[in-house]
Coordinates of N, CA and C in Angstrom, one line a residue:
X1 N 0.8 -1.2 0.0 CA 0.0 0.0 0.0 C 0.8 1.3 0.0
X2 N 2.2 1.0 0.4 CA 3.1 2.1 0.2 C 3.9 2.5 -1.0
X3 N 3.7 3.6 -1.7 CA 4.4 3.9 -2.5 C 5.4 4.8 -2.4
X4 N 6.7 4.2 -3.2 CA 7.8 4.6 -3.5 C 7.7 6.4 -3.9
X5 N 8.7 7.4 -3.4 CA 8.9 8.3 -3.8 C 8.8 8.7 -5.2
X6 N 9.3 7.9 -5.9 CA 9.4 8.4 -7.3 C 8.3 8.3 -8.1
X7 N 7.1 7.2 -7.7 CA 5.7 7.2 -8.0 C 5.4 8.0 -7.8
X8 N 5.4 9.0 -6.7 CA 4.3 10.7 -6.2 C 5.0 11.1 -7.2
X9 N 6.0 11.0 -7.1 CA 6.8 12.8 -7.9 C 6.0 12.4 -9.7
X10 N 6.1 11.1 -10.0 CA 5.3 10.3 -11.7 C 4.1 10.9 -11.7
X11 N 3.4 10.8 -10.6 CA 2.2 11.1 -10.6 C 1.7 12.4 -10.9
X12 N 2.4 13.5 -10.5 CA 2.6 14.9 -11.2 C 2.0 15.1 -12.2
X13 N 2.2 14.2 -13.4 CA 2.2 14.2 -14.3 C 0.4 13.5 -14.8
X14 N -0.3 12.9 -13.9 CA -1.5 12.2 -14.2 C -2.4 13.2 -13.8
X15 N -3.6 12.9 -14.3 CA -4.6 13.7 -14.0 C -5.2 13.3 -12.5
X16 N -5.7 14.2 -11.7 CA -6.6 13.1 -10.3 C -7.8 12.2 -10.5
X17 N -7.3 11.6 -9.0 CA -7.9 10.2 -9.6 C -9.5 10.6 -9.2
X18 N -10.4 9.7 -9.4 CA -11.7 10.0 -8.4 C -11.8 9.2 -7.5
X19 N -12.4 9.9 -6.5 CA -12.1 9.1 -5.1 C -13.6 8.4 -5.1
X20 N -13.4 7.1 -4.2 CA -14.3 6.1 -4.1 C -15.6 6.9 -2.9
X21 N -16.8 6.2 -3.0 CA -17.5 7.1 -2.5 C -17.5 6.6 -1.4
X22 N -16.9 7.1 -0.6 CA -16.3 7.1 0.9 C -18.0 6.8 1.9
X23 N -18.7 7.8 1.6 CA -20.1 7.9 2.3 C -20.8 6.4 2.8
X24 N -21.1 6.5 1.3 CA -21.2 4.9 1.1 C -20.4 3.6 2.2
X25 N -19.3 3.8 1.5 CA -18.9 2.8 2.9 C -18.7 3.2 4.4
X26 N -18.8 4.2 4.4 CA -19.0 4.2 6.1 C -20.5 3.5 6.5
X27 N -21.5 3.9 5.5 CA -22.9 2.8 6.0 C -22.8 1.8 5.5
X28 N -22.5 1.4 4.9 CA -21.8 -0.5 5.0 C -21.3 -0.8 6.1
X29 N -20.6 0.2 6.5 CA -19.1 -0.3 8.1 C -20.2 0.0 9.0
X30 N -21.4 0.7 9.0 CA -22.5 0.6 10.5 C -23.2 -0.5 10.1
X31 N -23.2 -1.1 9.2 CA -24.1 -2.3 8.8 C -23.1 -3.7 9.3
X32 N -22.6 -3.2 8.9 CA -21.2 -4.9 9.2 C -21.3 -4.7 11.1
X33 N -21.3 -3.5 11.8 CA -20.7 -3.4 13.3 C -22.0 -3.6 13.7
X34 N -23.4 -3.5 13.4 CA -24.4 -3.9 13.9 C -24.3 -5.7 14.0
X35 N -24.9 -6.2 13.1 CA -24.6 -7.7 12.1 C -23.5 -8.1 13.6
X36 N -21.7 -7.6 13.5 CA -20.8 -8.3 14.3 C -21.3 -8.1 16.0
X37 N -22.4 -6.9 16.4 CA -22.6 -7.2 17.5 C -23.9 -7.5 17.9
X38 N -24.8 -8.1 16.9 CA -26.1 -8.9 17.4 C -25.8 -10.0 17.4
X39 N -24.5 -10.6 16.8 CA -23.8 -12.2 16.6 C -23.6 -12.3 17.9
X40 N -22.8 -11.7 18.4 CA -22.0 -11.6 20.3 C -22.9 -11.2 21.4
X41 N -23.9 -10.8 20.6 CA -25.4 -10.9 21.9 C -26.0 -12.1 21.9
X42 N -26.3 -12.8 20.7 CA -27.0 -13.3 20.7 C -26.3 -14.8 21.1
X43 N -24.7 -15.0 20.7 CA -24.0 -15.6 21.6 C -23.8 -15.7 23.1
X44 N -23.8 -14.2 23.7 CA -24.2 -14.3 25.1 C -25.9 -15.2 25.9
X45 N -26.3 -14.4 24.6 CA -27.8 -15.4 25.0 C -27.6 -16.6 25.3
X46 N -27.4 -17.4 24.2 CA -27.0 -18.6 24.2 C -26.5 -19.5 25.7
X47 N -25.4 -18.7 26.1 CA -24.4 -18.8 27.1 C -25.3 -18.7 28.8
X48 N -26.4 -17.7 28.6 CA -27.3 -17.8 29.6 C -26.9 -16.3 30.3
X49 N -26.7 -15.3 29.4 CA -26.3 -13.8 29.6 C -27.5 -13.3 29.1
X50 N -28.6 -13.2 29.9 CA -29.9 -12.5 29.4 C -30.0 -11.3 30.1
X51 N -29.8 -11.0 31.0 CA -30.3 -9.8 32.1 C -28.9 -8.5 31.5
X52 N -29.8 -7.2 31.0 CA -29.2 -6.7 29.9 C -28.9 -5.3 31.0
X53 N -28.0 -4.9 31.3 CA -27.9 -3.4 31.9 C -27.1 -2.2 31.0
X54 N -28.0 -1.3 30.9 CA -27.2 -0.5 29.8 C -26.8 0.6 30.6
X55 N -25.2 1.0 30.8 CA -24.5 2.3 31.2 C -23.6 3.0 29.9
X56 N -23.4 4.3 30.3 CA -22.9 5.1 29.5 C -21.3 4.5 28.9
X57 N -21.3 4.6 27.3 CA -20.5 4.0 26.6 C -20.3 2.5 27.3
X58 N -21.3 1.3 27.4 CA -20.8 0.5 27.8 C -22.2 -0.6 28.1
X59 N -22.5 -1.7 27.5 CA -23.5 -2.2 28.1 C -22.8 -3.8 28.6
X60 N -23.8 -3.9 30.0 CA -23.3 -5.5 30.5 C -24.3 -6.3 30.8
X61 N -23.5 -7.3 30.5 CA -25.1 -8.3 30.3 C -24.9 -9.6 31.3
X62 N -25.8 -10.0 32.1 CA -25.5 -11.0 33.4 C -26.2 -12.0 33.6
X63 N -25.1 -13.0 33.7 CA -26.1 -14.2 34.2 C -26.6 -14.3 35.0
X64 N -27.8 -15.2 35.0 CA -28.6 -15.3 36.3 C -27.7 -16.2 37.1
X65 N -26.3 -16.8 37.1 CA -26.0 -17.9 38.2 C -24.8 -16.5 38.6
X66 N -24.9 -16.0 39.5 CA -24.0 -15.0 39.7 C -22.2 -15.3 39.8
X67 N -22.4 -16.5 39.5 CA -20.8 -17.2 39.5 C -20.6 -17.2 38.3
X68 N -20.8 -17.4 37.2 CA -20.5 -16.7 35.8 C -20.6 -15.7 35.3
X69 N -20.5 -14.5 36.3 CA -19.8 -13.1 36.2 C -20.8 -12.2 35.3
X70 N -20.5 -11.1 35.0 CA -20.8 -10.2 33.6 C -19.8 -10.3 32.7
X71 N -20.4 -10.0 31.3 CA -19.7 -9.8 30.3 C -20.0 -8.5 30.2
X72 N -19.3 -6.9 30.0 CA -19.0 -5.9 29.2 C -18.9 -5.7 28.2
X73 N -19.5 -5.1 27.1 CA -19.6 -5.0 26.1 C -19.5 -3.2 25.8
X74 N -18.1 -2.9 25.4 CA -17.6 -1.3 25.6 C -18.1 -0.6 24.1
X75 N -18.8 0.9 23.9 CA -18.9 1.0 22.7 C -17.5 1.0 21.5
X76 N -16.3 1.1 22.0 CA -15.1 1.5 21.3 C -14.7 -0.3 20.8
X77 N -15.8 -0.9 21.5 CA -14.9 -2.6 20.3 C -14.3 -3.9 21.8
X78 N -14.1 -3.4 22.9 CA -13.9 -4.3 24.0 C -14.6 -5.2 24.4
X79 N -14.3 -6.2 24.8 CA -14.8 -6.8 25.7 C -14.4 -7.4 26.7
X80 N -15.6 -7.7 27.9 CA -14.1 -8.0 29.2 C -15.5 -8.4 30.0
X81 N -14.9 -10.1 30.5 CA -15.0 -10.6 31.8 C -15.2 -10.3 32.9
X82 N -15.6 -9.7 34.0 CA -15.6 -9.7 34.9 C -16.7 -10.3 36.3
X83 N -16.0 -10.1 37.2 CA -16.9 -10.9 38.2 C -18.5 -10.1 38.9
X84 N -19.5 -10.4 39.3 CA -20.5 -10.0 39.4 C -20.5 -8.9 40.7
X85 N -20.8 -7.6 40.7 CA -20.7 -7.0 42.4 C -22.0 -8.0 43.1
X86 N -21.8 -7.1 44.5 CA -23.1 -7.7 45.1 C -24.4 -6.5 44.5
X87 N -25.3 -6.9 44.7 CA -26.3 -6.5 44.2 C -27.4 -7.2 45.0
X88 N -28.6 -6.3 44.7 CA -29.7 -6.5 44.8 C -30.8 -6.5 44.1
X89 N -31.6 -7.9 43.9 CA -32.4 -8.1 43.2 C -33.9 -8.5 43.5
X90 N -34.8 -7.3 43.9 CA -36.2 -7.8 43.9 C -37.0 -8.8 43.1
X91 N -36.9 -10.2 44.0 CA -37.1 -11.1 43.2 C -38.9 -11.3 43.6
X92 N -39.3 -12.7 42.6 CA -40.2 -13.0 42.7 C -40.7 -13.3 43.9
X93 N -42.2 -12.7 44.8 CA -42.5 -13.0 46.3 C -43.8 -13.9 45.6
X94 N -44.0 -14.8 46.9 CA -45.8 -15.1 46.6 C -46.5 -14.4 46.8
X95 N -46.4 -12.7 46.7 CA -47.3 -11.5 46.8 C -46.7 -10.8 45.8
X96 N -45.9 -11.3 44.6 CA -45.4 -10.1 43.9 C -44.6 -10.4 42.9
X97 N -44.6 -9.7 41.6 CA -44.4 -10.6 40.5 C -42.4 -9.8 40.3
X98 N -41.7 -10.4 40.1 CA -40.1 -10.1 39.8 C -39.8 -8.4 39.5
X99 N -39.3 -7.6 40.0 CA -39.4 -6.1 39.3 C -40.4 -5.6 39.7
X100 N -41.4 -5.9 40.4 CA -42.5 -4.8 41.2 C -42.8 -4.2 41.9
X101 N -43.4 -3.3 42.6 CA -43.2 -2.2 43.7 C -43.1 -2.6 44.9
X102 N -44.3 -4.3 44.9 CA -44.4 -4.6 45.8 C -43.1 -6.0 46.6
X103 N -42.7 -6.4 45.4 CA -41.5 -7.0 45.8 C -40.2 -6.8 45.9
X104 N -40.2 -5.1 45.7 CA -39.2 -4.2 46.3 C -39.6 -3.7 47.6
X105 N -40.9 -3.9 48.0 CA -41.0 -3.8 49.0 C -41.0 -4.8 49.9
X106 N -41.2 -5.7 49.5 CA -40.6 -7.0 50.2 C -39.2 -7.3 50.6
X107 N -38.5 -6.9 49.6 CA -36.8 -6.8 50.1 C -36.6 -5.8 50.9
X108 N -37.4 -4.9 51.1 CA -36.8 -3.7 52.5 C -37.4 -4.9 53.8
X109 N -38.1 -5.6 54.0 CA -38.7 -6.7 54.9 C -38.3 -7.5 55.5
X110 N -37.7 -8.4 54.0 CA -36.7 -9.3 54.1 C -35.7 -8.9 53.4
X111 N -34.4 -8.5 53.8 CA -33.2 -7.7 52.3 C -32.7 -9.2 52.5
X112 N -32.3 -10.2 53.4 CA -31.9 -11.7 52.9 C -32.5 -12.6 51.7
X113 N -33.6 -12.0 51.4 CA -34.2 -12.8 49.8 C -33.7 -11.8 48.9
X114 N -33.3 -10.9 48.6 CA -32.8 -10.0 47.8 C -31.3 -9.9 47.6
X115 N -30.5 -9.7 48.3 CA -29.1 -9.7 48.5 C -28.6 -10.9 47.8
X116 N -27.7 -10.5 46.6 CA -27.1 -11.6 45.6 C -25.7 -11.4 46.1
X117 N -24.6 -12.7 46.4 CA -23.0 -12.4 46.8 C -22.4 -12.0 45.4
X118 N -22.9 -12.1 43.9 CA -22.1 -12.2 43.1 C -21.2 -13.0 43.2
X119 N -20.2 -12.3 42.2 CA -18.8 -13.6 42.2 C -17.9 -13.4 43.3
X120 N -18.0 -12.4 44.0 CA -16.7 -12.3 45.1 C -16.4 -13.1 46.1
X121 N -17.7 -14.0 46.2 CA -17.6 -15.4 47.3 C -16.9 -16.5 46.7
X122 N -16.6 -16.3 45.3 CA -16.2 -17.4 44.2 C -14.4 -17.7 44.2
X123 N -13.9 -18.8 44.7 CA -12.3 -18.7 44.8 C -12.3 -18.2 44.0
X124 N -10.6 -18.1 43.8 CA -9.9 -17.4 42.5 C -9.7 -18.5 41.4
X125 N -9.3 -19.3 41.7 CA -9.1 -20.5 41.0 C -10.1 -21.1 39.7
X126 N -11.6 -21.0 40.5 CA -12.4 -21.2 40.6 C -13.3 -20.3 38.9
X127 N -12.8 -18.8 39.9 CA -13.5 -17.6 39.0 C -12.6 -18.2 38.1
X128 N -11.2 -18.1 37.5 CA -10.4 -18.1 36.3 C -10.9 -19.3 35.4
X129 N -11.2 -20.1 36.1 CA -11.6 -21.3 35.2 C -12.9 -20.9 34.6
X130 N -13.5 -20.0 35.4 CA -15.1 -20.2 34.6 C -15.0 -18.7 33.6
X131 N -14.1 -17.9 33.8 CA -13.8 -16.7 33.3 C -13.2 -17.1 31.5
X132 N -12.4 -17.8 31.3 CA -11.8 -19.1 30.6 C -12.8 -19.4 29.6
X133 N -13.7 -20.0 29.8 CA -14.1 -20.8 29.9 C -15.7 -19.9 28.9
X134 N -15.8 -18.6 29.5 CA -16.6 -17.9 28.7 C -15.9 -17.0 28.0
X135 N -15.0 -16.5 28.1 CA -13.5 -15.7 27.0 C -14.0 -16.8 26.1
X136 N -13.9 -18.2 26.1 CA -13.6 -19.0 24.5 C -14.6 -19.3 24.0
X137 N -16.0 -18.6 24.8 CA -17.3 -19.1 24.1 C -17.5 -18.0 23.4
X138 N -17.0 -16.8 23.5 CA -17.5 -15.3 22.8 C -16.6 -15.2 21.8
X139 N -15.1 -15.6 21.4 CA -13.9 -15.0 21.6 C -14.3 -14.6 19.9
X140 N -14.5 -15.6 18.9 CA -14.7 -15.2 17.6 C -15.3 -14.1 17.5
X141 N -16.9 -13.8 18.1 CA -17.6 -13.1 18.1 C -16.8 -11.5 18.5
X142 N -16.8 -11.9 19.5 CA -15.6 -10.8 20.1 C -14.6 -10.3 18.9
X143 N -14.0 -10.7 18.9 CA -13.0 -10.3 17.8 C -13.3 -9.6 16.4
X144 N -14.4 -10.4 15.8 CA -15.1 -9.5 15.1 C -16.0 -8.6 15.0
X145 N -16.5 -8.5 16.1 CA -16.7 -6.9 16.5 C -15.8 -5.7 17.0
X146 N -14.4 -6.2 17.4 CA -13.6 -5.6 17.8 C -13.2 -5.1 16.4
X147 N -13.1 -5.5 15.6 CA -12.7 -5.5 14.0 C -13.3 -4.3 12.8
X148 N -14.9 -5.1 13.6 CA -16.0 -3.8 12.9 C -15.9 -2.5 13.5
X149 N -15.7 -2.6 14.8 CA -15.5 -1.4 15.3 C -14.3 -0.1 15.1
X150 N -13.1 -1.2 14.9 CA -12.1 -0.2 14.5 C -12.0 0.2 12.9
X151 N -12.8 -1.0 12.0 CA -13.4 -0.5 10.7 C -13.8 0.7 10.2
X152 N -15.2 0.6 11.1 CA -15.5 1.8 11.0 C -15.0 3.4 11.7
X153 N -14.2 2.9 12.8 CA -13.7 4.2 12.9 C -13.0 4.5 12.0
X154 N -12.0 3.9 11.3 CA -10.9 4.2 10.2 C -12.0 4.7 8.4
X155 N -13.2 4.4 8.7 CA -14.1 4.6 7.4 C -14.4 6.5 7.6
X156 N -14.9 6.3 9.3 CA -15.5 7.6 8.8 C -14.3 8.7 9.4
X157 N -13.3 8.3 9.7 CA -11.7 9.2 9.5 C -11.7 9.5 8.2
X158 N -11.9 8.2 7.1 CA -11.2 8.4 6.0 C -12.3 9.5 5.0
X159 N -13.4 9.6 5.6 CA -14.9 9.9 5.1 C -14.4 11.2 5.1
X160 N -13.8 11.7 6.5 CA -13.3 13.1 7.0 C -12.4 13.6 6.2
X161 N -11.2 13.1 5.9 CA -10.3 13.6 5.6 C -10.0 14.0 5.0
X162 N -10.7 14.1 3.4 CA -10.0 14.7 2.6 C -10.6 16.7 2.8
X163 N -11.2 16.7 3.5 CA -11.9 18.3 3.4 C -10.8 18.4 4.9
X164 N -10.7 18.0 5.9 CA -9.3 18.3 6.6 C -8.1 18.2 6.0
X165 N -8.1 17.7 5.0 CA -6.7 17.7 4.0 C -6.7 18.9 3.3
X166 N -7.4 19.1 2.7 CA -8.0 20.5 2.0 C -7.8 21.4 3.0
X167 N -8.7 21.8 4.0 CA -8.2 22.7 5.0 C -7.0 23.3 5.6
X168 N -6.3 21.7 5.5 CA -5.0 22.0 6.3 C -3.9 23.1 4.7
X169 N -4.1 21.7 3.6 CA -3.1 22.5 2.5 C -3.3 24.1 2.2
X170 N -4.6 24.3 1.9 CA -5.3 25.5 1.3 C -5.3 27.1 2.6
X171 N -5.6 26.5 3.5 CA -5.8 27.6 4.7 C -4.8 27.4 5.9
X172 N -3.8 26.6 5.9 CA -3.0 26.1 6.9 C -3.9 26.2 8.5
X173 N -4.7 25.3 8.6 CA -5.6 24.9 9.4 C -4.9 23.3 9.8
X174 N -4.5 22.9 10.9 CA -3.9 22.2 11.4 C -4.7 21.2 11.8
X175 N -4.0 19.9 11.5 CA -5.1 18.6 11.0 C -5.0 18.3 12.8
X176 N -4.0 18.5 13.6 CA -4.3 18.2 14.8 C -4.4 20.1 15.9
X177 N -4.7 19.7 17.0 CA -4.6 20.7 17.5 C -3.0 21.7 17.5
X178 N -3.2 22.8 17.8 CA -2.0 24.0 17.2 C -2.7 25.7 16.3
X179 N -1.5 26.0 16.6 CA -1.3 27.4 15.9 C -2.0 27.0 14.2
X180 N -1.8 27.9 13.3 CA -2.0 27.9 12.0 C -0.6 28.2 11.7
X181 N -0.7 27.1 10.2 CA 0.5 26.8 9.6 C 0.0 27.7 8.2
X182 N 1.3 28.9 8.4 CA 1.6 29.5 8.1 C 1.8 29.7 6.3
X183 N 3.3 29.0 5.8 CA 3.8 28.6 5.3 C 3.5 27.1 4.2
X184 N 4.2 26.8 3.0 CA 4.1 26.0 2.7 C 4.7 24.5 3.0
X185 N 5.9 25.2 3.4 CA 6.5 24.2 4.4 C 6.5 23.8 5.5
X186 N 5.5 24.2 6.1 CA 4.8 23.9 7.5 C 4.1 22.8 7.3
X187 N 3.1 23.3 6.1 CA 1.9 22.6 5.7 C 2.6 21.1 5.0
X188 N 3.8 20.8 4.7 CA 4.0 19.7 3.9 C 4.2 18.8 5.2
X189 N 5.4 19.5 5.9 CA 5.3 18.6 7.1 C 4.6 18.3 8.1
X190 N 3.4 18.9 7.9 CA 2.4 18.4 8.9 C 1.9 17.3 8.0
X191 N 1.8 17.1 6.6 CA 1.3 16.1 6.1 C 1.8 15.2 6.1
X192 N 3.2 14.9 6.3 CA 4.0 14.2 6.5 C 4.4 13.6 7.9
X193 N 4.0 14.4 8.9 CA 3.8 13.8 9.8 C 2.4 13.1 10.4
X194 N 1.5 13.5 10.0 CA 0.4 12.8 9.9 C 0.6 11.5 9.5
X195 N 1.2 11.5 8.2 CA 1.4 10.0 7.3 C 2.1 9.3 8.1
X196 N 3.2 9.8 9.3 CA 4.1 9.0 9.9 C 3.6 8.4 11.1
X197 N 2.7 9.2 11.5 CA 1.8 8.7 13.2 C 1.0 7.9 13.2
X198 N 0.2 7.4 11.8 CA -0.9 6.4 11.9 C 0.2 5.0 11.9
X199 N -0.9 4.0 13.0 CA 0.1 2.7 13.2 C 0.1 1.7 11.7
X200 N 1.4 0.9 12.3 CA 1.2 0.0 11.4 C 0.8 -1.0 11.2
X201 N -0.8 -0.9 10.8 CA -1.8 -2.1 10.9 C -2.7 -1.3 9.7
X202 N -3.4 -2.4 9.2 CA -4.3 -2.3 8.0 C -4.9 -1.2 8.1
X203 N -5.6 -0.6 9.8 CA -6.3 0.7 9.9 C -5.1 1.8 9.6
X204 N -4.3 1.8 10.1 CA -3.2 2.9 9.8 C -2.9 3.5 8.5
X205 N -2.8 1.5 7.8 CA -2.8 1.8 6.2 C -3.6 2.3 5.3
X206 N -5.0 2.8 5.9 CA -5.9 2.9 5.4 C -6.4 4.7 5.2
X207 N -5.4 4.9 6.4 CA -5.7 6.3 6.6 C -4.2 6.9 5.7
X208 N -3.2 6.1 5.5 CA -1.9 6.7 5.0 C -2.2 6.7 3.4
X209 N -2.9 5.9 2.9 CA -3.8 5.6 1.7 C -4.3 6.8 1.0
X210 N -5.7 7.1 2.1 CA -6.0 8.9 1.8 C -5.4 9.7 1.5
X211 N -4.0 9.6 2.6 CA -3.3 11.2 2.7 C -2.9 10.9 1.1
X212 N -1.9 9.8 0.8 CA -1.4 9.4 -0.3 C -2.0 10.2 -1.3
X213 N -2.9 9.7 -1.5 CA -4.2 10.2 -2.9 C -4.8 11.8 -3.1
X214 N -4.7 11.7 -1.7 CA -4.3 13.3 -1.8 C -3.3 14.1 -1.6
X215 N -1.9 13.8 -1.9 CA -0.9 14.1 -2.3 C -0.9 14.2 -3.6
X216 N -1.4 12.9 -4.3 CA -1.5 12.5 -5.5 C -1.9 13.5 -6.3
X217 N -3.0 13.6 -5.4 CA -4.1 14.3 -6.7 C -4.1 16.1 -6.4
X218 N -3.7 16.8 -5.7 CA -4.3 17.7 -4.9 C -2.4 18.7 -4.8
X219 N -2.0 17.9 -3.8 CA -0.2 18.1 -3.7 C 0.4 18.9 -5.0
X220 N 0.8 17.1 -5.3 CA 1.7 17.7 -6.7 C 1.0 17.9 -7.9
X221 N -0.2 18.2 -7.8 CA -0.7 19.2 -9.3 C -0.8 21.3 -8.8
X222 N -0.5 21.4 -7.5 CA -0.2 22.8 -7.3 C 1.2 22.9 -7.8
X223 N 1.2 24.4 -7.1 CA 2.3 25.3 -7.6 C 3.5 24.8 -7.2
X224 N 3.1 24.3 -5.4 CA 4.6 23.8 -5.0 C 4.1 22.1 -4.4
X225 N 4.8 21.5 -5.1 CA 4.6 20.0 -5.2 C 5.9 19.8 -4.4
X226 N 6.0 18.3 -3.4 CA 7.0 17.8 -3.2 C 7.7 17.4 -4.3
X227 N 9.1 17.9 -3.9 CA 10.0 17.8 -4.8 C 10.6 16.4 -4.3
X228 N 11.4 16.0 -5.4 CA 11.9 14.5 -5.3 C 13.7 14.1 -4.0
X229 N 13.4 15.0 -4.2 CA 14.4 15.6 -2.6 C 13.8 15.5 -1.2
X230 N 12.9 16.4 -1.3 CA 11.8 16.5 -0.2 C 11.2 15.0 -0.2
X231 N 10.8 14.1 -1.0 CA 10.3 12.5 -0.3 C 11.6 11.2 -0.5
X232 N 12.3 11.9 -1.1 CA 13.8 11.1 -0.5 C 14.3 11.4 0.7
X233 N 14.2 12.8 1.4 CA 14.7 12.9 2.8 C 13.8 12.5 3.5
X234 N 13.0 12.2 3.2 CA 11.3 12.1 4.2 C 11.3 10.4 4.0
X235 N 11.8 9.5 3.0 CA 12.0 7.8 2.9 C 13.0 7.2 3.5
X236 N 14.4 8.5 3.6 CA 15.2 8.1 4.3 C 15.1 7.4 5.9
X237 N 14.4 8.7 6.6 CA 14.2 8.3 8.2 C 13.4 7.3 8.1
X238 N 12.4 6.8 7.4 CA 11.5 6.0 7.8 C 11.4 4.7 6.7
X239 N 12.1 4.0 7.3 CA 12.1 2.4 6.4 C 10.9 2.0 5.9
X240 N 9.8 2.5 6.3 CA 8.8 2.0 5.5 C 8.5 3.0 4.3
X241 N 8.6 3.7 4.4 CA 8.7 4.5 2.8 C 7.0 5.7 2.9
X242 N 7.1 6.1 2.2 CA 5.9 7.2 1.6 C 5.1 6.5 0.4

């Protein structure tokens, strides 16, 4: 996905390309992260993870045997194991149906029919094995939603960027927080440092891709294009190339 210096500087010479419609795939990438996390719910179902609690950025879902813990389900793509707190559960009375006013008022009565230990009464030993044990009943599922999720963040970055690329070259408007760049040579190296900070993983590649194309297309058809100097000193430090 990396190209050689002497490609940009060839490219000069082509016309721009048309960019793929970016929009578009970002609602494909909410379509795929929905799909990869109704699979991992409905896997937790399975598993006996029905009791659904939704908190901010984060929903957890609990078994009814309080020794098989919660699963976490984070909106950024995580997931994670953990053991159940103590809690309290207005349960079913023979005066009162599960969740009712009146069988919450029965646990102020009796709080011993209500009071759940969760997992903290559970050895350690014990908890890891069963922690284990549901890690490898999710883990596929997990994974690809961890996948979809950083998908689509890298979709709708890439969705972004070319009007922050534009911003930054045209108005020296700084792609990250800062002053305004001034200069033309401010503005190259901020582009260039951008291209150097995303990781090296397919998401990274994806966003170094953009900038690329908009070097391509946008860069070197202005007045002042990297010169073939400027991305030989810029391929030197960095073994992976531009």
């Amino acid at each position: 996905m990396l190209i050689p210096a002497l490609a940009i500087a060839a490219a000069a010479q082509e016309p721009p390309q048309e960019q793929a419609p970016s929009r578009e795939v970002v609602v494909y990438g909410e379509i795929l992260l929905e799909q990869a996390r109704q699979a991992l719910v409905e896997e937790l179902r399975e598993e006996g993870y029905t009791r659904v609690i939704e908190k901010e950025g984060r929903v957890i879902y609990r078994h009814e045997s309080s020794y098989r813990g919660d699963v976490v389900i984070y909106d950024d793509g995580w997931t994670y194991v953990k053991r159940q707190p103590v809690n309290a559960v207005a349960r079913e009375m023979p005066w009162a149906e599960e969740g009712s006013p009146l069988a919450v008022a029965g646990c102020v009565v009796y709080p011993w029919l209500c009071i759940r230990a969760g997992g903290v009464s559970y050895g350690q030993r014990k908890w890891r094995a069963r922690e284990t044990r549901t890690v490898d009943a999710v883990a596929e599922e997990s994974r690809v939603f961890a996948e979809r999720t950083a998908d689509l963040a890298v979709d709708r970055t890439v969705d972004e960027l070319p009007a922050r690329l534009e911003a930054l070259w045209n108005e020296g408007r700084p792609l990250d927080e800062g002053p305004p760049l001034d200069t033309t040579e401010e503005r190259k190296a901020a582009l260039m440092a951008y291209w150097a900070s995303r990781t090296d993983t397919q998401w990274g590649h994806e966003v170094q891709d953009a900038i690329e194309a908009f070097v391509r297309a946008v860069v070197q058809h202005s007045d002042t294009p990297f010169s073939e100097s400027e991305l030989a000193a810029f391929q030197a430090d960095r073994p992976r190339g531009w």
